[in-house]
Amino acid sequence: METYYRPEDLPRFPDMGQKAPELGKKFFEYYNAVFAEGALTEREKALIALSVAHAVQCPYCIHAFTQTCLEKGSNLDEMTEAVHVVTAIRGGASLVHGVQMLNIAQKLSM
Amino acid sequence: MNTDCALQEKGESERTLEPFRRILLRHGLTLERRKTTTLQINVGLLCNQICRHCHVSAGPGRKENMDSETADAVIAYAGRTRFETVDITGGAPELNPNFVKLIEEISCLTPRLMFRSNLSALTDGKRDDLTGLLKARRVAIVASFPSLNESQADSQRGDGIFRKSIAALQKLNSLGYGHQGTGLELDLACNPAGAFLPAPQDQTTKRFREVLMKRWGIVFNNLFAFANVPLGRFRIWLEEKGNLESYLSSLASGFNACAIDGLMCRTTVSVSWDGYLYDCDFNLAGGLHMGKRKTHVSEMKGQPPEGSPIAVGDHCYTCTAGAGFT
């Protein structure tokens, strides 16, 4: 195997339903329902998915939701800001744990 | 990720493009002409813009432009065959010297005359009388407006076009276009700025209505979300960027057999700048003549016969993807 991630594997996502069809069916029904227009628009949901895709660093998801965001009418300015949102959360999550460091250090230090 | 039924039904072996003619056969479908209600006139390929998605490769250097004699033949055809709608397109129709004659004559021959504008040619300061004529003749304007984002729009249509388009829409609004109750119809045609499919039309309409009003005070009547057709300059761009195969696949995987019933080619006859007939503007761009033979508009006694087959090519997947093309 020359690489673990191959672009041509992305459309094979539904193949994961072959050996467990009932679970696959339930998952894909749920998946499609999640991304349907609801209280949030399909465009807004795609932007959320794009940012989460960067957080979980899934190349398939980044590829798929970049295209989906464009297809739903988003532009590169909006998509870049969405990636910054998740970057801020990830960075913030690291930084806020520094409070634990401070607490422990203060307890241990004279 | 796309997990719709069409994709799930497809195996890996089907990922290469199936010829459009074959997919019709596989679904037991035929594509035949109905009563022709629309005459589409492509007055030529001359345009002030060089849009990357243009399926006829229009631009400032193009010499193919409808001459006066052909315009007269088209007007005569519209006179002896009453069409419910006449649709003038290009290129930029405003740049054709026979455009005013076509508007003046054909507006008397059809209940609905529309023309497709790129907005920048209409309001370039060289044709100030034209908007008055369009208003007086109640000509519907279908304006290209691909995106609410300046850089996205300009990347498709050229630097500075977005701001010119906003100014043009505001001017048309000031004349009454786009306002309910004026009878002056202003529609937006929205093509994606890249190798991807358009957003659902209703969702785009809602968002464009909100944002255009909020940011620029602009109103419009309808918005049409069109997929880009893989012909002409757009096809070259797809090839250069390595996107052609995946784009064609995305169109084909969206094939909707139900869309066949309402395809515009079944009720449209399209006449090119040199007077020859096609089933639609895309077949015109692809060189697929109506009835597989060159027929000049001056030869036509009336409507093309109902039941005659429509010429098809793989670009037809554009109009059968999803909800279809209007």
Coordinates of C-alpha atoms in Angstrom, one line a residue:
Chain A
M1 CA 0.0 0.0 0.0
E2 CA 1.7 3.2 -1.2
T3 CA -0.4 5.5 1.0
Y4 CA -3.1 5.1 3.7
Y5 CA -5.2 7.8 2.2
R6 CA -6.3 7.6 -1.4
P7 CA -8.7 10.1 -2.9
E8 CA -10.5 7.4 -4.9
D9 CA -11.5 5.8 -1.6
L10 CA -13.7 8.7 -0.6
P11 CA -16.7 7.7 -2.8
R12 CA -16.4 4.2 -1.3
F13 CA -17.6 5.4 2.1
P14 CA -21.0 3.6 1.6
D15 CA -19.1 0.4 1.1
M16 CA -18.7 0.3 4.9
G17 CA -22.4 -0.8 4.9
Q18 CA -21.7 -4.0 3.1
K19 CA -20.7 -6.3 6.0
A20 CA -23.1 -4.7 8.5
P21 CA -26.0 -3.5 6.3
E22 CA -28.4 -2.7 9.1
L23 CA -25.9 -0.6 11.0
G24 CA -24.7 1.0 7.8
K25 CA -28.3 1.9 6.8
K26 CA -28.9 3.4 10.2
F27 CA -25.7 5.4 10.1
F28 CA -26.2 6.8 6.6
E29 CA -29.8 7.6 7.3
Y30 CA -28.8 9.5 10.4
Y31 CA -25.9 11.1 8.6
N32 CA -28.1 12.4 5.8
A33 CA -30.7 13.6 8.2
V34 CA -28.1 15.5 10.2
F35 CA -27.0 17.5 7.2
A36 CA -30.6 18.2 5.9
E37 CA -31.9 21.7 6.3
G38 CA -33.3 22.2 9.8
A39 CA -32.9 25.0 12.3
L40 CA -29.5 25.4 10.7
T41 CA -29.2 25.7 6.9
E42 CA -27.3 23.1 4.9
R43 CA -24.7 25.8 4.3
E44 CA -24.2 26.5 8.0
K45 CA -24.0 22.8 8.8
A46 CA -21.4 22.3 6.0
L47 CA -19.2 25.1 7.5
I48 CA -19.4 23.4 11.0
A49 CA -18.5 20.1 9.4
L50 CA -15.6 21.7 7.6
S51 CA -14.2 23.1 10.8
V52 CA -14.7 19.9 12.7
A53 CA -13.0 18.0 9.9
H54 CA -9.9 20.1 10.5
A55 CA -10.1 19.4 14.2
V56 CA -10.2 15.6 13.7
Q57 CA -7.8 16.1 10.8
C58 CA -9.6 13.7 8.5
P59 CA -8.4 14.2 4.9
Y60 CA -11.5 12.6 3.5
C61 CA -13.7 15.0 5.5
I62 CA -11.7 18.0 4.6
H63 CA -11.9 17.1 0.9
A64 CA -15.6 16.4 1.0
F65 CA -16.7 19.3 3.0
T66 CA -14.5 21.8 1.2
Q67 CA -16.5 20.8 -1.9
T68 CA -19.8 20.7 0.0
C69 CA -19.2 24.2 1.4
L70 CA -18.6 25.6 -2.1
E71 CA -21.6 23.8 -3.4
K72 CA -23.8 25.2 -0.7
G73 CA -22.7 28.7 -1.6
S74 CA -19.9 29.5 0.9
N75 CA -16.8 31.2 -0.2
L76 CA -13.1 30.9 0.8
D77 CA -13.3 33.9 3.2
E78 CA -16.0 32.2 5.2
M79 CA -14.4 28.8 5.0
T80 CA -11.1 30.2 6.2
E81 CA -12.8 31.8 9.2
A82 CA -14.5 28.5 10.0
V83 CA -11.1 26.9 10.2
H84 CA -9.8 29.7 12.5
V85 CA -12.8 29.0 14.8
V86 CA -11.8 25.4 15.3
T87 CA -8.1 26.5 15.6
A88 CA -9.0 28.9 18.3
I89 CA -10.9 26.2 20.2
R90 CA -8.1 23.7 19.9
G91 CA -5.5 26.3 20.9
G92 CA -7.8 27.6 23.6
A93 CA -8.3 24.1 25.0
S94 CA -4.5 23.8 25.4
L95 CA -4.1 27.2 26.9
V96 CA -7.0 26.9 29.4
H97 CA -5.4 23.7 30.8
G98 CA -2.5 25.9 31.7
V99 CA -4.7 26.9 34.7
Q100 CA -4.2 23.4 36.0
M101 CA -0.5 23.9 35.6
L102 CA -0.7 27.1 37.5
N103 CA -2.8 25.5 40.3
I104 CA -0.4 22.6 40.7
A105 CA 2.7 24.7 40.4
Q106 CA 1.3 27.2 43.0
K107 CA 0.5 24.4 45.4
L108 CA 4.0 22.9 45.0
S109 CA 5.9 26.1 45.1
M110 CA 6.9 28.2 48.1
Chain B
M1 CA -19.5 13.4 2.4
N2 CA -21.9 12.6 -0.3
T3 CA -23.9 9.5 0.8
D4 CA -26.9 9.9 -1.4
C5 CA -28.8 7.0 -2.9
A6 CA -27.3 7.5 -6.4
L7 CA -23.8 7.1 -5.1
Q8 CA -24.6 4.2 -2.9
E9 CA -26.2 2.4 -5.9
K10 CA -23.0 2.8 -7.9
G11 CA -20.2 0.3 -7.8
E12 CA -16.6 1.2 -8.4
S13 CA -16.8 -0.1 -12.0
E14 CA -19.4 2.6 -12.8
R15 CA -17.2 5.5 -11.9
T16 CA -16.2 6.2 -15.5
L17 CA -18.7 8.3 -17.4
E18 CA -21.5 6.4 -19.1
P19 CA -22.5 8.1 -22.4
F20 CA -25.6 10.1 -22.0
R21 CA -27.4 8.3 -24.8
R22 CA -26.8 5.0 -23.1
I23 CA -28.1 6.2 -19.7
L24 CA -31.3 7.2 -21.4
L25 CA -31.6 3.8 -23.0
R26 CA -30.9 2.1 -19.6
H27 CA -33.7 4.0 -18.0
G28 CA -36.0 3.4 -21.0
L29 CA -36.2 7.1 -21.7
T30 CA -36.4 9.0 -25.0
L31 CA -35.7 12.7 -25.4
E32 CA -38.2 14.1 -27.9
R33 CA -39.5 17.5 -28.7
R34 CA -42.8 18.8 -27.4
K35 CA -44.7 21.8 -28.5
T36 CA -42.0 24.5 -28.9
T37 CA -42.9 27.5 -26.8
T38 CA -39.5 29.3 -26.6
L39 CA -37.4 30.8 -29.3
Q40 CA -33.8 31.4 -28.0
I41 CA -31.6 33.7 -30.0
N42 CA -27.9 33.7 -29.6
V43 CA -26.9 37.0 -31.2
G44 CA -23.2 36.2 -31.1
L45 CA -20.1 35.5 -29.2
L46 CA -18.9 39.1 -28.8
C47 CA -18.6 40.0 -25.1
N48 CA -16.8 42.6 -23.0
Q49 CA -16.0 39.9 -20.4
I50 CA -14.0 36.7 -20.6
C51 CA -15.7 34.5 -18.0
R52 CA -14.0 31.3 -17.1
H53 CA -17.3 29.4 -17.0
C54 CA -18.5 30.5 -20.4
H55 CA -19.7 27.5 -22.5
V56 CA -19.6 29.5 -25.8
S57 CA -16.1 31.0 -25.1
A58 CA -17.4 34.5 -25.6
G59 CA -15.1 37.4 -25.4
P60 CA -13.9 40.8 -26.9
G61 CA -12.0 39.1 -29.6
R62 CA -14.9 37.1 -31.1
K63 CA -16.1 38.1 -34.5
E64 CA -19.1 35.8 -34.7
N65 CA -22.0 38.3 -34.4
M66 CA -25.5 38.2 -35.9
D67 CA -25.8 40.4 -39.0
S68 CA -28.7 42.5 -40.0
E69 CA -30.0 40.0 -42.6
T70 CA -30.0 37.1 -40.1
A71 CA -31.7 39.3 -37.5
D72 CA -34.4 40.1 -40.1
A73 CA -34.8 36.4 -40.8
V74 CA -35.1 35.7 -37.0
I75 CA -37.7 38.4 -36.6
A76 CA -39.7 37.1 -39.6
Y77 CA -39.6 33.6 -38.0
A78 CA -40.9 35.0 -34.7
G79 CA -43.6 36.7 -36.6
R80 CA -44.9 33.6 -38.5
T81 CA -44.5 31.3 -35.5
R82 CA -45.8 32.9 -32.3
F83 CA -43.7 31.8 -29.3
E84 CA -44.8 32.2 -25.7
T85 CA -41.2 33.4 -24.8
V86 CA -38.3 34.8 -26.8
D87 CA -35.0 34.6 -25.0
I88 CA -32.1 36.7 -26.3
T89 CA -28.6 35.6 -25.3
G90 CA -24.9 35.8 -26.3
G91 CA -22.1 36.8 -25.7
A92 CA -23.3 40.2 -24.5
P93 CA -26.4 40.8 -26.6
E94 CA -26.1 44.6 -25.9
L95 CA -22.9 44.7 -28.0
N96 CA -24.7 43.5 -31.1
P97 CA -25.6 46.4 -33.4
N98 CA -28.9 44.7 -34.2
F99 CA -29.9 44.4 -30.6
V100 CA -32.2 47.4 -30.5
K101 CA -33.9 46.3 -33.7
L102 CA -34.5 42.8 -32.2
I103 CA -36.0 44.3 -29.0
E104 CA -38.2 46.7 -30.9
E105 CA -39.5 44.2 -33.4
I106 CA -39.8 41.0 -31.3
S107 CA -41.3 42.7 -28.3
C108 CA -44.4 43.1 -30.5
L109 CA -44.4 39.5 -31.5
T110 CA -44.3 37.7 -28.1
P111 CA -46.0 38.1 -24.8
R112 CA -42.7 37.5 -23.0
L113 CA -39.3 38.8 -24.2
M114 CA -36.3 38.3 -22.0
F115 CA -32.6 38.9 -22.4
R116 CA -29.6 37.6 -20.6
S117 CA -27.2 40.3 -19.4
N118 CA -23.8 40.2 -17.9
L119 CA -24.8 43.6 -16.3
S120 CA -21.4 45.3 -17.0
A121 CA -22.2 45.7 -20.7
L122 CA -25.7 47.1 -20.0
T123 CA -24.4 49.8 -17.7
D124 CA -21.0 50.7 -19.2
G125 CA -22.1 54.2 -20.0
K126 CA -22.2 53.7 -23.7
R127 CA -25.8 52.5 -23.9
D128 CA -27.8 54.7 -21.7
D129 CA -30.8 54.7 -23.9
L130 CA -31.0 50.9 -23.8
T131 CA -32.4 50.6 -20.3
G132 CA -35.2 53.0 -21.1
L133 CA -36.1 50.9 -24.2
L134 CA -36.0 47.7 -22.1
K135 CA -38.3 49.2 -19.5
A136 CA -40.7 50.6 -22.1
R137 CA -41.0 47.2 -23.8
R138 CA -41.2 45.3 -20.5
V139 CA -38.3 43.2 -21.4
A140 CA -37.4 40.8 -18.6
I141 CA -33.7 40.8 -17.6
V142 CA -31.9 37.7 -16.5
A143 CA -28.6 39.0 -15.0
S144 CA -25.6 36.9 -14.3
F145 CA -24.7 37.1 -10.6
P146 CA -22.8 34.1 -9.4
S147 CA -21.8 35.0 -5.8
L148 CA -22.3 37.4 -2.9
N149 CA -18.5 37.3 -2.5
E150 CA -16.4 39.8 -4.5
S151 CA -13.3 37.7 -4.9
Q152 CA -15.4 34.6 -5.8
A153 CA -17.4 36.5 -8.4
D154 CA -14.4 38.3 -9.9
S155 CA -12.5 35.0 -10.2
Q156 CA -15.2 33.8 -12.4
R157 CA -16.1 36.9 -14.4
G158 CA -13.0 39.2 -14.2
D159 CA -11.6 41.9 -11.9
G160 CA -14.0 44.6 -10.9
I161 CA -17.1 42.9 -12.3
F162 CA -18.7 42.3 -8.9
R163 CA -18.8 46.0 -8.0
K164 CA -20.0 46.9 -11.5
S165 CA -22.7 44.2 -11.1
I166 CA -23.9 45.6 -7.8
A167 CA -24.0 49.1 -9.3
A168 CA -26.0 47.8 -12.3
L169 CA -28.5 46.0 -10.1
Q170 CA -29.0 49.2 -8.1
K171 CA -29.6 51.1 -11.2
L172 CA -32.1 48.6 -12.6
N173 CA -33.9 48.7 -9.2
S174 CA -34.1 52.5 -9.4
L175 CA -35.9 52.1 -12.8
G176 CA -38.4 49.8 -11.2
Y177 CA -36.8 46.5 -12.2
G178 CA -37.1 43.7 -9.6
H179 CA -39.8 45.4 -7.5
Q180 CA -43.1 43.6 -7.1
G181 CA -46.0 45.0 -9.0
T182 CA -44.0 47.0 -11.6
G183 CA -44.1 44.3 -14.3
L184 CA -40.4 44.8 -14.7
E185 CA -38.8 41.4 -14.1
L186 CA -35.2 41.2 -12.8
D187 CA -34.0 37.7 -12.3
L188 CA -30.5 36.5 -11.2
A189 CA -28.7 33.6 -12.9
C190 CA -26.3 32.0 -10.4
N191 CA -23.5 29.7 -11.7
P192 CA -21.0 28.2 -9.3
A193 CA -17.5 29.8 -9.4
G194 CA -15.7 26.6 -9.9
A195 CA -15.8 22.9 -10.5
F196 CA -18.7 22.2 -8.2
L197 CA -22.5 22.0 -8.4
P198 CA -24.8 24.8 -7.4
A199 CA -26.5 25.0 -4.1
P200 CA -30.3 24.2 -4.0
Q201 CA -32.1 27.1 -5.7
D202 CA -34.5 27.8 -2.9
Q203 CA -31.8 28.1 -0.3
T204 CA -29.7 30.3 -2.5
T205 CA -32.6 32.5 -3.3
K206 CA -33.4 33.0 0.3
R207 CA -29.8 33.9 1.2
F208 CA -29.2 36.2 -1.8
R209 CA -32.5 38.0 -1.1
E210 CA -31.5 38.6 2.5
V211 CA -27.9 39.6 1.9
L212 CA -28.5 41.8 -1.2
M213 CA -31.1 43.7 0.6
K214 CA -29.2 44.1 3.8
R215 CA -25.8 45.1 2.3
W216 CA -26.8 46.9 -0.9
G217 CA -30.6 47.5 -0.8
I218 CA -31.1 45.3 -3.9
V219 CA -34.3 43.4 -4.8
F220 CA -34.9 40.9 -7.5
N221 CA -37.8 38.6 -8.6
N222 CA -36.3 35.2 -9.1
L223 CA -33.0 33.4 -8.9
F224 CA -32.0 30.5 -11.1
A225 CA -29.2 28.3 -9.9
F226 CA -27.5 26.7 -12.9
A227 CA -24.7 24.2 -13.1
N228 CA -21.8 25.1 -15.4
V229 CA -21.9 23.3 -18.6
P230 CA -18.6 21.4 -19.5
L231 CA -18.2 23.0 -22.9
G232 CA -16.1 25.9 -24.3
R233 CA -13.9 27.9 -22.0
F234 CA -15.2 26.1 -18.9
R235 CA -14.2 22.7 -20.3
I236 CA -10.7 24.0 -21.1
W237 CA -10.4 25.3 -17.6
L238 CA -11.6 22.0 -16.2
E239 CA -9.0 20.2 -18.2
E240 CA -6.2 22.6 -17.3
K241 CA -7.0 22.2 -13.6
G242 CA -7.4 18.4 -13.8
N243 CA -11.0 18.7 -12.8
L244 CA -12.8 17.4 -15.9
E245 CA -13.2 13.8 -15.0
S246 CA -14.4 14.4 -11.4
Y247 CA -16.7 17.2 -12.6
L248 CA -18.3 15.0 -15.3
S249 CA -18.6 12.2 -12.7
S250 CA -20.4 14.5 -10.2
L251 CA -22.9 15.6 -12.9
A252 CA -23.5 12.0 -14.0
S253 CA -23.9 10.7 -10.4
G254 CA -26.6 13.3 -10.0
F255 CA -28.6 12.0 -12.9
N256 CA -32.3 12.3 -12.2
A257 CA -34.5 10.5 -14.6
C258 CA -37.4 12.6 -13.5
A259 CA -35.7 15.7 -14.8
I260 CA -36.0 14.5 -18.4
D261 CA -39.6 15.4 -18.5
G262 CA -39.1 19.1 -17.9
L263 CA -35.9 19.7 -19.9
M264 CA -35.9 23.1 -21.7
C265 CA -34.6 21.6 -25.0
R266 CA -38.0 19.9 -25.4
T267 CA -39.7 23.2 -25.8
T268 CA -37.0 25.4 -27.1
V269 CA -35.5 26.1 -30.5
S270 CA -32.2 27.9 -30.4
V271 CA -31.0 30.0 -33.3
S272 CA -27.3 30.9 -33.5
W273 CA -25.7 34.1 -34.7
D274 CA -25.5 32.7 -38.2
G275 CA -29.1 31.7 -38.3
Y276 CA -28.8 27.9 -37.9
L277 CA -31.0 26.0 -35.5
Y278 CA -30.2 23.9 -32.4
D279 CA -32.2 22.3 -29.7
C280 CA -30.6 24.4 -27.0
D281 CA -27.7 26.9 -26.5
F282 CA -25.5 24.1 -25.2
N283 CA -26.0 22.0 -28.3
L284 CA -25.2 25.2 -30.2
A285 CA -21.9 25.5 -28.3
G286 CA -21.2 21.8 -28.9
G287 CA -22.1 22.0 -32.6
L288 CA -25.0 19.5 -32.4
H289 CA -27.5 20.8 -35.0
M290 CA -31.3 20.3 -34.5
G291 CA -32.3 17.1 -36.3
K292 CA -28.7 16.4 -37.0
R293 CA -28.7 18.7 -40.1
K294 CA -28.0 22.3 -40.7
T295 CA -31.4 24.1 -41.0
H296 CA -31.5 27.9 -41.4
V297 CA -34.1 29.9 -39.6
S298 CA -35.3 31.2 -43.0
E299 CA -36.3 27.7 -44.0
M300 CA -38.6 27.2 -41.1
K301 CA -42.3 27.3 -41.8
G302 CA -43.3 27.0 -38.2
Q303 CA -42.4 25.2 -35.0
P304 CA -40.1 22.2 -35.2
P305 CA -42.2 19.1 -35.4
E306 CA -43.4 17.6 -32.1
G307 CA -41.9 14.1 -31.4
S308 CA -38.7 14.8 -33.3
P309 CA -35.6 13.6 -31.4
I310 CA -33.3 15.9 -29.5
A311 CA -29.6 15.7 -30.2
V312 CA -27.7 14.7 -27.1
G313 CA -24.1 14.7 -25.9
D314 CA -22.4 14.1 -22.5
H315 CA -22.9 17.8 -21.7
C316 CA -26.6 16.9 -21.3
Y317 CA -25.7 15.5 -17.8
T318 CA -25.6 19.1 -16.7
C319 CA -29.3 19.5 -17.2
T320 CA -30.3 16.2 -15.6
A321 CA -28.3 16.6 -12.5
G322 CA -30.5 17.0 -9.4
A323 CA -33.6 19.0 -10.0
G324 CA -32.7 19.8 -13.6
F325 CA -32.1 23.0 -15.6
T326 CA -34.6 25.6 -16.5

